Amino acid sequence: MTHRFHPLSGRDFEFVAYRQNWGEDRVHLHDENGELFSLPAGWTDVAAADPFVVIADGRCPFTTGGLLALADLIDRLRSQRGSDEAVRRIMP
């Protein structure tokens, strides 16, 4: 486990499989009790490190893909009927 903020960070597990599930690459592992679980492949050393993450070295918490996805979400929320009015009503 290489994800630095995950509680299992730094621990080793028995590798079982690498597949795409739920729209993302996932690694299936066995824990110390033999229980099967899965994690995003990017949280392990199975997947190559994201070049942006390597170059940014913790200086930027956002990736280009993440920011584009956020912009898309904002556009979709704005296009919903009445969303602008609802936002204005709750603003102080």
C-alpha positions as YAML, in Angstrom:
chain: A
units: angstrom
residues:
- id: 1
  name: MET
  ca: [0.00, 0.00, 0.00]
- id: 2
  name: THR
  ca: [1.62, 3.22, -1.16]
- id: 3
  name: HIS
  ca: [-1.21, 5.75, -0.65]
- id: 4
  name: ARG
  ca: [0.36, 7.90, 2.03]
- id: 5
  name: PHE
  ca: [-2.87, 8.90, 3.79]
- id: 6
  name: HIS
  ca: [-4.50, 5.46, 3.88]
- id: 7
  name: PRO
  ca: [-4.44, 3.69, 7.28]
- id: 8
  name: LEU
  ca: [-2.86, 0.61, 5.64]
- id: 9
  name: SER
  ca: [-0.02, 2.67, 4.12]
- id: 10
  name: GLY
  ca: [3.31, 0.83, 4.10]
- id: 11
  name: ARG
  ca: [1.83, -2.62, 4.66]
- id: 12
  name: ASP
  ca: [2.33, -5.55, 2.28]
- id: 13
  name: PHE
  ca: [-0.47, -7.87, 1.15]
- id: 14
  name: GLU
  ca: [-0.70, -11.01, -0.97]
- id: 15
  name: PHE
  ca: [-1.46, -10.06, -4.59]
- id: 16
  name: VAL
  ca: [-4.40, -11.92, -6.17]
- id: 17
  name: ALA
  ca: [-5.48, -10.08, -9.33]
- id: 18
  name: TYR
  ca: [-5.40, -6.82, -11.27]
- id: 19
  name: ARG
  ca: [-8.66, -5.94, -13.06]
- id: 20
  name: GLN
  ca: [-10.97, -3.15, -14.02]
- id: 21
  name: ASN
  ca: [-13.99, -3.07, -11.71]
- id: 22
  name: TRP
  ca: [-16.49, -0.28, -11.11]
- id: 23
  name: GLY
  ca: [-14.93, 1.79, -13.89]
- id: 24
  name: GLU
  ca: [-11.39, 1.85, -12.49]
- id: 25
  name: ASP
  ca: [-8.31, -0.33, -12.30]
- id: 26
  name: ARG
  ca: [-8.33, -2.25, -9.02]
- id: 27
  name: VAL
  ca: [-5.96, -4.62, -7.26]
- id: 28
  name: HIS
  ca: [-7.43, -7.59, -5.41]
- id: 29
  name: LEU
  ca: [-5.46, -8.71, -2.37]
- id: 30
  name: HIS
  ca: [-5.60, -11.06, 0.61]
- id: 31
  name: ASP
  ca: [-5.13, -9.62, 4.08]
- id: 32
  name: GLU
  ca: [-3.28, -11.39, 6.93]
- id: 33
  name: ASN
  ca: [-6.46, -13.42, 7.67]
- id: 34
  name: GLY
  ca: [-6.87, -14.53, 4.05]
- id: 35
  name: GLU
  ca: [-9.84, -12.20, 3.44]
- id: 36
  name: LEU
  ca: [-10.12, -10.89, -0.10]
- id: 37
  name: PHE
  ca: [-10.37, -7.12, -0.58]
- id: 38
  name: SER
  ca: [-9.67, -4.65, -3.34]
- id: 39
  name: LEU
  ca: [-8.14, -1.20, -3.66]
- id: 40
  name: PRO
  ca: [-7.67, 1.26, -6.51]
- id: 41
  name: ALA
  ca: [-4.51, 0.19, -8.35]
- id: 42
  name: GLY
  ca: [-3.13, 3.72, -8.04]
- id: 43
  name: TRP
  ca: [-2.92, 3.27, -4.27]
- id: 44
  name: THR
  ca: [-0.41, 0.45, -4.70]
- id: 45
  name: ASP
  ca: [2.94, -0.09, -6.36]
- id: 46
  name: VAL
  ca: [1.32, -2.32, -9.02]
- id: 47
  name: ALA
  ca: [0.45, 0.71, -11.16]
- id: 48
  name: ALA
  ca: [3.08, 3.09, -12.43]
- id: 49
  name: ALA
  ca: [3.19, 6.40, -10.58]
- id: 50
  name: ASP
  ca: [1.22, 9.24, -12.17]
- id: 51
  name: PRO
  ca: [3.87, 11.52, -13.76]
- id: 52
  name: PHE
  ca: [2.02, 14.63, -12.56]
- id: 53
  name: VAL
  ca: [2.06, 13.37, -8.97]
- id: 54
  name: VAL
  ca: [5.78, 12.60, -9.20]
- id: 55
  name: ILE
  ca: [6.66, 16.02, -10.62]
- id: 56
  name: ALA
  ca: [4.32, 17.95, -8.28]
- id: 57
  name: ASP
  ca: [5.76, 16.02, -5.31]
- id: 58
  name: GLY
  ca: [2.91, 17.01, -2.99]
- id: 59
  name: ARG
  ca: [2.91, 20.69, -3.94]
- id: 60
  name: CYS
  ca: [-0.45, 20.53, -5.72]
- id: 61
  name: PRO
  ca: [-3.38, 18.43, -4.51]
- id: 62
  name: PHE
  ca: [-5.19, 18.71, -7.88]
- id: 63
  name: THR
  ca: [-4.56, 16.95, -11.18]
- id: 64
  name: THR
  ca: [-5.62, 18.23, -14.57]
- id: 65
  name: GLY
  ca: [-8.09, 15.36, -14.93]
- id: 66
  name: GLY
  ca: [-9.56, 16.07, -11.50]
- id: 67
  name: LEU
  ca: [-10.01, 19.76, -12.26]
- id: 68
  name: LEU
  ca: [-11.62, 19.00, -15.62]
- id: 69
  name: ALA
  ca: [-14.01, 16.55, -13.92]
- id: 70
  name: LEU
  ca: [-14.87, 19.21, -11.34]
- id: 71
  name: ALA
  ca: [-15.55, 21.79, -14.07]
- id: 72
  name: ASP
  ca: [-17.80, 19.27, -15.84]
- id: 73
  name: LEU
  ca: [-19.70, 18.60, -12.61]
- id: 74
  name: ILE
  ca: [-20.18, 22.32, -12.00]
- id: 75
  name: ASP
  ca: [-21.48, 22.78, -15.57]
- id: 76
  name: ARG
  ca: [-23.94, 19.91, -15.12]
- id: 77
  name: LEU
  ca: [-25.18, 21.26, -11.79]
- id: 78
  name: ARG
  ca: [-25.60, 24.75, -13.25]
- id: 79
  name: SER
  ca: [-27.59, 23.40, -16.17]
- id: 80
  name: GLN
  ca: [-30.16, 21.79, -13.88]
- id: 81
  name: ARG
  ca: [-33.40, 23.73, -13.71]
- id: 82
  name: GLY
  ca: [-33.52, 26.07, -10.72]
- id: 83
  name: SER
  ca: [-29.99, 25.35, -9.48]
- id: 84
  name: ASP
  ca: [-28.86, 29.00, -9.75]
- id: 85
  name: GLU
  ca: [-31.85, 30.23, -7.77]
- id: 86
  name: ALA
  ca: [-31.36, 27.57, -5.07]
- id: 87
  name: VAL
  ca: [-27.74, 28.58, -4.62]
- id: 88
  name: ARG
  ca: [-28.64, 32.25, -4.32]
- id: 89
  name: ARG
  ca: [-31.28, 31.53, -1.67]
- id: 90
  name: ILE
  ca: [-28.85, 29.81, 0.68]
- id: 91
  name: MET
  ca: [-26.03, 32.30, 0.26]
- id: 92
  name: PRO
  ca: [-25.75, 34.84, 3.13]
...
